[in-house]
Amino acid sequence: MSAILKIRDLRKVYEGGFEALKGVTLDIEEGEILALLGPNGAGKTTLISTLCGITEPTSGSATVGGYDIKTQYRQARSLIGLVPQEINLEPFSYVGANLHFSRGLFGKPRDDAKVEDVLRKLALWDKRANRVRELSGGMKRRVLIGKALAHEPKVLFLDEPTAGVDVALRKEMWDVVADLKAAGVTIILTTHYIEEAEAMADRVAVIRDGEILMVERTADLMRRLGRKDLTIELREPLTAIPEPLSGYDLCLGEDGLSMTYSYDTQADRTGIAGLMSALSEAGIVLKDLHTRQSSLEEIFVGLVEEKGAPA
Ligand SMILES: Nc1ncnc2c1ncn2[C@@H]1O[C@H](COP(=O)(O)OP(=O)(O)O)[C@@H](O)[C@H]1O
Ligand SMILES: [Mg+2]
């Protein structure tokens, strides 16, 4: 795999001096689904808008398919499809016409077969001759995606595709995204729902206050989430983890006066009870015990707390 999108130290300072992006560096592989996960105001829309050429970056650079977003704007933009958060369709327009028109905006010749293909992929073929106002909310969202796909982009940005959407529709959107991935489209979506990132994304980039805090494979992230550290303070220092305890995932502190045990809070058995009796059998005297959430957990607790705020 190779990176289709390369973002290097991208900064955005809005008029008035607010720094919305503080040097974002990120590579997105061709064919992957990346979720930009962050609370409201994190800079997700600013990042997407900058990559799509709607907002000028203050400094830094980015390329799409090798084309610079500033100096080769047209080529870069032609590879991109953007689905905005708001539904901004003309209610009296026809579904099929929306796609033809959008294709024309990119200077692509009319192509009935291509438009049919996109409409079918989005389960909108039967609705092609309907007016937008006759569609359900979910169908309207699919028309937005159809518009973004009409010029055959290689990279699709979905800005909060399920914000304010009910559970059934959210699931439908997840399925649409999975189908697009299968068709080879690279997808960057923004969300402030961890479950959404988990359901759809290959990798998750956590963004907060204009900074990418971490980028990780979704499976690794979910495995690490929910882990806690138990720190055991000892009365007498140890030079090594005693043999009877070797079966536990223990890490000895530098001064030998503490041991840290990492465990899964969601597992049926945390292993703590067994560890305690093994410690006592080994004759190790404890001074104190305390548990701590991983820094990852702290980040996510922060995300969840801010989740309820209006967009
Ligand atoms: N045009 C603008 N002028 C000044 N500040 C802006 C502008 N657009 C967004 N911001 C600010 O930049 C920050 C990031 O906004 P945004 O990218 O929309 O975040 P997100 O999409 O993650 O919710 C917010 O604090 C927002 O108020
Ligand atoms: Mg936004």
Coordinates of C-alpha atoms and ligand atoms in Angstrom, one line a residue:
M1 CA 0.0 0.0 0.0
S2 CA 1.1 3.6 -0.6
A3 CA -0.1 6.9 0.8
I4 CA -2.7 8.6 -1.4
L5 CA -2.9 11.5 1.0
K6 CA 0.1 13.1 2.6
I7 CA -0.3 15.9 5.1
R8 CA 2.7 17.7 6.4
D9 CA 2.8 20.1 9.3
L10 CA -0.5 21.7 8.2
R11 CA -1.4 24.8 10.2
K12 CA -4.5 27.0 10.1
V13 CA -4.8 30.3 11.9
Y14 CA -8.2 31.9 11.3
E15 CA -8.6 35.6 10.9
G16 CA -8.7 36.9 14.4
G17 CA -5.8 34.7 15.4
F18 CA -7.5 31.4 16.4
E19 CA -5.2 28.5 15.7
A20 CA -7.5 25.7 14.6
L21 CA -4.8 23.3 13.2
K22 CA -1.5 23.2 15.0
G23 CA 0.8 21.3 12.6
V24 CA -1.0 18.2 11.5
T25 CA 1.1 15.5 9.9
L26 CA -0.7 12.3 8.6
D27 CA -0.4 9.8 5.8
I28 CA -3.5 8.0 4.6
E29 CA -3.1 4.8 2.7
E30 CA -4.9 4.1 -0.6
G31 CA -8.0 2.0 0.0
E32 CA -8.2 2.5 3.8
I33 CA -10.9 4.0 5.9
L34 CA -9.5 6.5 8.4
A35 CA -11.7 8.0 11.1
L36 CA -10.8 11.4 12.4
L37 CA -12.2 11.1 16.0
G38 CA -12.5 14.2 18.1
P39 CA -14.9 16.4 20.1
N40 CA -16.6 19.4 18.7
G41 CA -14.2 22.2 17.9
A42 CA -11.2 19.8 17.5
G43 CA -10.5 21.0 14.0
K44 CA -11.9 18.1 12.0
T45 CA -13.9 20.2 9.5
T46 CA -11.1 22.7 9.2
L47 CA -8.7 19.9 8.3
I48 CA -11.1 18.5 5.7
S49 CA -11.9 22.0 4.3
T50 CA -8.2 22.7 3.9
L51 CA -7.5 19.5 2.1
C52 CA -10.5 20.1 -0.2
G53 CA -9.3 23.6 -1.0
I54 CA -12.3 25.4 0.7
T55 CA -10.0 26.9 3.4
E56 CA -6.5 28.2 2.8
P57 CA -3.8 26.6 5.0
T58 CA -1.6 29.1 6.9
S59 CA 1.4 26.9 6.4
G60 CA 2.4 23.4 5.8
S61 CA 1.5 21.2 2.8
A62 CA -0.5 18.3 1.6
T63 CA -0.7 16.2 -1.5
V64 CA -3.6 14.1 -2.9
G65 CA -2.4 11.4 -5.3
G66 CA 0.9 13.2 -5.5
Y67 CA -0.7 16.6 -6.4
D68 CA -0.1 19.6 -4.1
I69 CA -3.3 21.0 -2.7
K70 CA -2.1 24.6 -3.3
T71 CA 0.0 24.6 -6.5
Q72 CA -1.9 21.7 -8.2
Y73 CA -5.3 22.5 -6.9
R74 CA -7.3 21.4 -9.8
Q75 CA -5.7 18.0 -10.1
A76 CA -5.8 17.4 -6.4
R77 CA -9.5 18.5 -6.1
S78 CA -10.5 16.3 -9.1
L79 CA -9.4 13.2 -7.0
I80 CA -11.6 14.3 -4.0
G81 CA -15.2 13.8 -3.2
L82 CA -16.7 15.8 -0.3
V83 CA -19.8 15.0 1.6
P84 CA -20.6 17.9 3.9
Q85 CA -22.3 17.6 7.3
E86 CA -25.3 19.6 6.3
I87 CA -27.9 18.4 3.8
N88 CA -27.7 21.2 1.2
L89 CA -29.8 19.8 -1.7
E90 CA -32.3 21.7 -3.7
P91 CA -35.7 20.1 -2.7
F92 CA -37.3 20.3 -6.1
S93 CA -34.3 19.0 -8.0
Y94 CA -34.3 15.4 -9.4
V95 CA -32.0 12.8 -7.8
G96 CA -30.4 11.7 -11.1
A97 CA -29.9 15.3 -12.2
N98 CA -28.0 16.1 -9.0
L99 CA -25.4 13.5 -10.0
H100 CA -25.1 14.6 -13.6
F101 CA -24.7 18.2 -12.6
S102 CA -22.1 17.5 -10.0
R103 CA -20.1 15.5 -12.5
G104 CA -20.3 18.5 -14.9
L105 CA -19.0 20.8 -12.3
F106 CA -15.7 18.9 -12.4
G107 CA -15.6 19.2 -16.2
K108 CA -16.3 15.5 -16.7
P109 CA -18.3 14.5 -19.8
R110 CA -21.8 13.2 -19.3
D111 CA -21.7 9.5 -18.6
D112 CA -25.1 7.8 -18.0
A113 CA -23.5 4.4 -17.3
K114 CA -21.3 5.9 -14.6
V115 CA -24.1 7.7 -12.9
E116 CA -26.2 4.6 -13.0
D117 CA -23.4 2.7 -11.4
V118 CA -23.2 5.2 -8.5
L119 CA -27.0 5.3 -8.1
R120 CA -27.2 1.5 -8.0
K121 CA -24.3 1.3 -5.5
L122 CA -26.2 3.6 -3.2
A123 CA -29.5 1.9 -3.7
L124 CA -30.9 5.0 -5.3
W125 CA -31.5 3.8 -8.8
D126 CA -35.2 3.4 -8.3
K127 CA -35.4 7.0 -7.0
R128 CA -33.5 8.5 -9.9
A129 CA -36.6 10.3 -11.3
N130 CA -37.8 11.4 -7.9
R131 CA -37.5 14.9 -6.5
V132 CA -35.2 15.3 -3.5
R133 CA -38.1 16.4 -1.3
E134 CA -39.8 13.1 -1.8
L135 CA -36.9 11.2 -0.2
S136 CA -36.4 10.1 3.4
G137 CA -33.5 11.6 5.4
G138 CA -31.3 8.5 4.8
M139 CA -31.9 8.7 1.0
K140 CA -31.0 12.4 1.0
R141 CA -27.7 11.6 2.7
R142 CA -27.1 8.9 0.1
V143 CA -27.8 11.5 -2.7
L144 CA -25.1 13.7 -1.1
I145 CA -22.7 10.8 -1.3
G146 CA -23.8 10.2 -4.8
K147 CA -23.0 13.8 -5.7
A148 CA -19.6 13.4 -4.2
L149 CA -18.9 10.2 -6.1
A150 CA -20.3 11.3 -9.4
H151 CA -16.9 12.5 -10.7
E152 CA -15.2 9.2 -9.7
P153 CA -13.0 10.5 -6.9
K154 CA -10.4 8.3 -5.4
V155 CA -10.7 9.9 -2.0
L156 CA -14.0 10.5 -0.3
F157 CA -14.4 12.8 2.8
L158 CA -17.4 12.3 4.9
D159 CA -17.9 15.0 7.5
E160 CA -19.9 13.6 10.4
P161 CA -22.0 11.3 8.2
T162 CA -24.2 10.2 11.1
A163 CA -24.4 13.3 13.3
G164 CA -28.1 13.7 14.4
V165 CA -29.0 10.4 12.6
D166 CA -31.1 7.7 14.2
V167 CA -29.6 4.2 14.9
A168 CA -31.1 2.5 11.9
L169 CA -29.8 5.1 9.6
R170 CA -26.4 5.1 11.2
K171 CA -26.2 1.3 10.5
E172 CA -27.3 1.9 6.9
M173 CA -24.5 4.5 6.5
W174 CA -21.9 2.1 7.9
D175 CA -23.0 -0.4 5.2
V176 CA -22.7 2.1 2.4
V177 CA -19.2 3.0 3.6
A178 CA -18.2 -0.7 3.7
D179 CA -19.5 -1.1 0.1
L180 CA -17.5 2.0 -1.1
K181 CA -14.4 0.6 0.5
A182 CA -14.9 -2.7 -1.3
A183 CA -15.1 -0.7 -4.5
G184 CA -11.7 0.7 -3.7
V185 CA -12.5 4.2 -2.5
T186 CA -10.2 5.7 0.2
I187 CA -12.4 7.2 2.9
I188 CA -11.7 9.8 5.6
L189 CA -14.7 10.3 7.9
T190 CA -15.1 12.5 10.9
T191 CA -17.0 11.5 14.0
H192 CA -17.2 12.0 17.7
Y193 CA -18.6 8.5 18.3
I194 CA -16.0 5.9 19.3
E195 CA -18.4 3.1 18.3
E196 CA -18.6 4.6 14.9
A197 CA -14.9 4.7 14.4
E198 CA -14.8 1.1 15.7
A199 CA -17.5 -0.1 13.3
M200 CA -16.1 1.5 10.1
A201 CA -12.5 2.5 10.3
D202 CA -9.3 0.6 9.6
R203 CA -7.4 3.3 11.5
V204 CA -8.3 6.0 13.9
A205 CA -6.7 9.4 14.3
V206 CA -7.6 11.2 17.5
I207 CA -7.7 14.9 17.1
R208 CA -8.2 17.5 19.8
D209 CA -7.5 21.2 19.9
G210 CA -6.0 21.2 16.4
E211 CA -3.5 18.4 17.2
I212 CA -3.4 14.8 16.2
L213 CA -2.9 13.0 19.5
M214 CA -2.5 9.5 18.1
V215 CA -3.0 7.4 15.0
E216 CA -3.6 3.7 15.5
R217 CA -5.1 0.7 13.9
T218 CA -8.7 0.4 15.2
A219 CA -8.3 -3.1 16.5
D220 CA -5.2 -2.2 18.5
L221 CA -6.9 0.9 19.9
M222 CA -9.9 -1.1 21.0
R223 CA -7.7 -3.7 22.6
R224 CA -5.8 -1.0 24.5
L225 CA -8.9 0.8 25.6
G226 CA -10.3 -0.5 28.7
R227 CA -6.9 -1.5 30.1
K228 CA -5.9 -0.3 33.5
D229 CA -2.6 -0.3 35.4
L230 CA -2.4 -1.7 38.9
T231 CA 0.6 -0.4 40.8
I232 CA 1.8 -2.4 43.7
E233 CA 4.1 -0.5 46.1
L234 CA 6.5 -2.8 48.0
R235 CA 7.9 -2.5 51.5
E236 CA 11.2 -4.0 50.5
P237 CA 12.9 -3.4 47.1
L238 CA 13.2 -6.2 44.6
T239 CA 15.9 -6.6 42.0
A240 CA 13.8 -8.8 39.8
I241 CA 10.3 -10.2 39.5
P242 CA 10.3 -13.4 41.6
E243 CA 10.0 -16.6 39.7
P244 CA 6.5 -17.6 41.1
L245 CA 5.2 -14.4 39.6
S246 CA 6.6 -14.8 36.1
G247 CA 3.2 -15.9 34.8
Y248 CA 1.9 -12.4 35.3
D249 CA 2.5 -9.4 33.0
L250 CA 4.4 -7.5 35.6
C251 CA 6.8 -4.6 35.2
L252 CA 9.3 -3.7 37.9
G253 CA 9.8 0.0 38.7
E254 CA 13.3 1.4 38.4
D255 CA 13.8 1.7 42.2
G256 CA 12.5 -1.8 42.7
L257 CA 9.9 -0.5 45.1
S258 CA 6.9 -0.9 42.8
M259 CA 5.5 -3.3 40.3
T260 CA 2.9 -2.5 37.6
Y261 CA 0.3 -5.0 36.4
S262 CA -1.6 -4.2 33.3
Y263 CA -5.1 -5.8 32.9
D264 CA -8.2 -5.7 30.9
T265 CA -11.1 -4.2 32.8
Q266 CA -13.6 -5.9 30.4
A267 CA -12.2 -9.4 30.8
D268 CA -14.1 -12.0 32.9
R269 CA -11.1 -12.4 35.0
T270 CA -8.7 -9.5 35.6
G271 CA -6.2 -11.9 37.3
I272 CA -5.9 -9.6 40.3
A273 CA -7.1 -12.1 42.9
G274 CA -4.6 -14.7 41.7
L275 CA -1.8 -12.2 41.6
M276 CA -2.6 -11.1 45.2
S277 CA -2.4 -14.7 46.5
A278 CA 0.8 -15.3 44.5
L279 CA 2.4 -12.2 46.0
S280 CA 1.5 -13.4 49.5
E281 CA 2.8 -16.9 48.8
A282 CA 6.1 -15.4 47.5
G283 CA 6.4 -13.6 50.8
I284 CA 6.2 -10.2 49.3
V285 CA 4.9 -7.5 51.6
L286 CA 2.8 -4.7 50.1
K287 CA 2.8 -1.1 51.2
D288 CA 0.1 0.2 49.0
L289 CA -2.0 -0.5 45.9
H290 CA -3.5 1.9 43.4
T291 CA -5.0 1.6 39.9
R292 CA -4.8 4.1 37.1
Q293 CA -6.5 4.4 33.8
S294 CA -4.2 4.4 30.8
S295 CA -3.7 7.8 29.2
L296 CA -5.7 6.5 26.2
E297 CA -8.7 6.0 28.5
E298 CA -8.3 9.5 29.8
I299 CA -8.4 10.9 26.3
F300 CA -11.6 8.9 25.5
V301 CA -13.3 9.9 28.7
G302 CA -12.6 13.4 27.6
L303 CA -14.2 12.7 24.3
V304 CA -17.3 11.1 25.7
E305 CA -17.8 14.0 28.1
E306 CA -17.8 16.5 25.3
K307 CA -19.9 14.4 23.0
G308 CA -23.2 15.8 24.2
A309 CA -22.4 19.4 23.1
P310 CA -24.2 20.7 20.1
A311 CA -22.3 20.6 16.8
Ligands
LIG1 N1 -14.2 30.6 10.0 C1 -13.7 30.5 11.2 N2 -13.2 31.6 11.8 C2 -12.7 31.5 13.1 N3 -12.7 30.3 13.8 C3 -13.2 29.3 13.2 C4 -13.7 29.3 11.9 N4 -14.2 28.0 11.6 C5 -13.9 27.3 12.7 N5 -13.3 28.0 13.7 C6 -12.9 27.5 15.0 O1 -11.9 26.5 14.8 C7 -12.1 25.4 15.7 C8 -12.2 24.1 15.0 O2 -13.5 24.1 14.3 P1 -13.9 22.9 13.4 O3 -12.8 22.6 12.4 O4 -15.3 23.3 12.8 O5 -14.1 21.7 14.4 P2 -14.8 20.3 14.4 O6 -15.2 20.1 12.9 O7 -13.8 19.3 14.9 O8 -16.0 20.4 15.3 C9 -13.3 25.8 16.6 O9 -12.9 26.4 17.8 C10 -14.0 26.8 15.7 O10 -14.8 27.7 16.5
MG2 MG -17.1 19.7 12.1

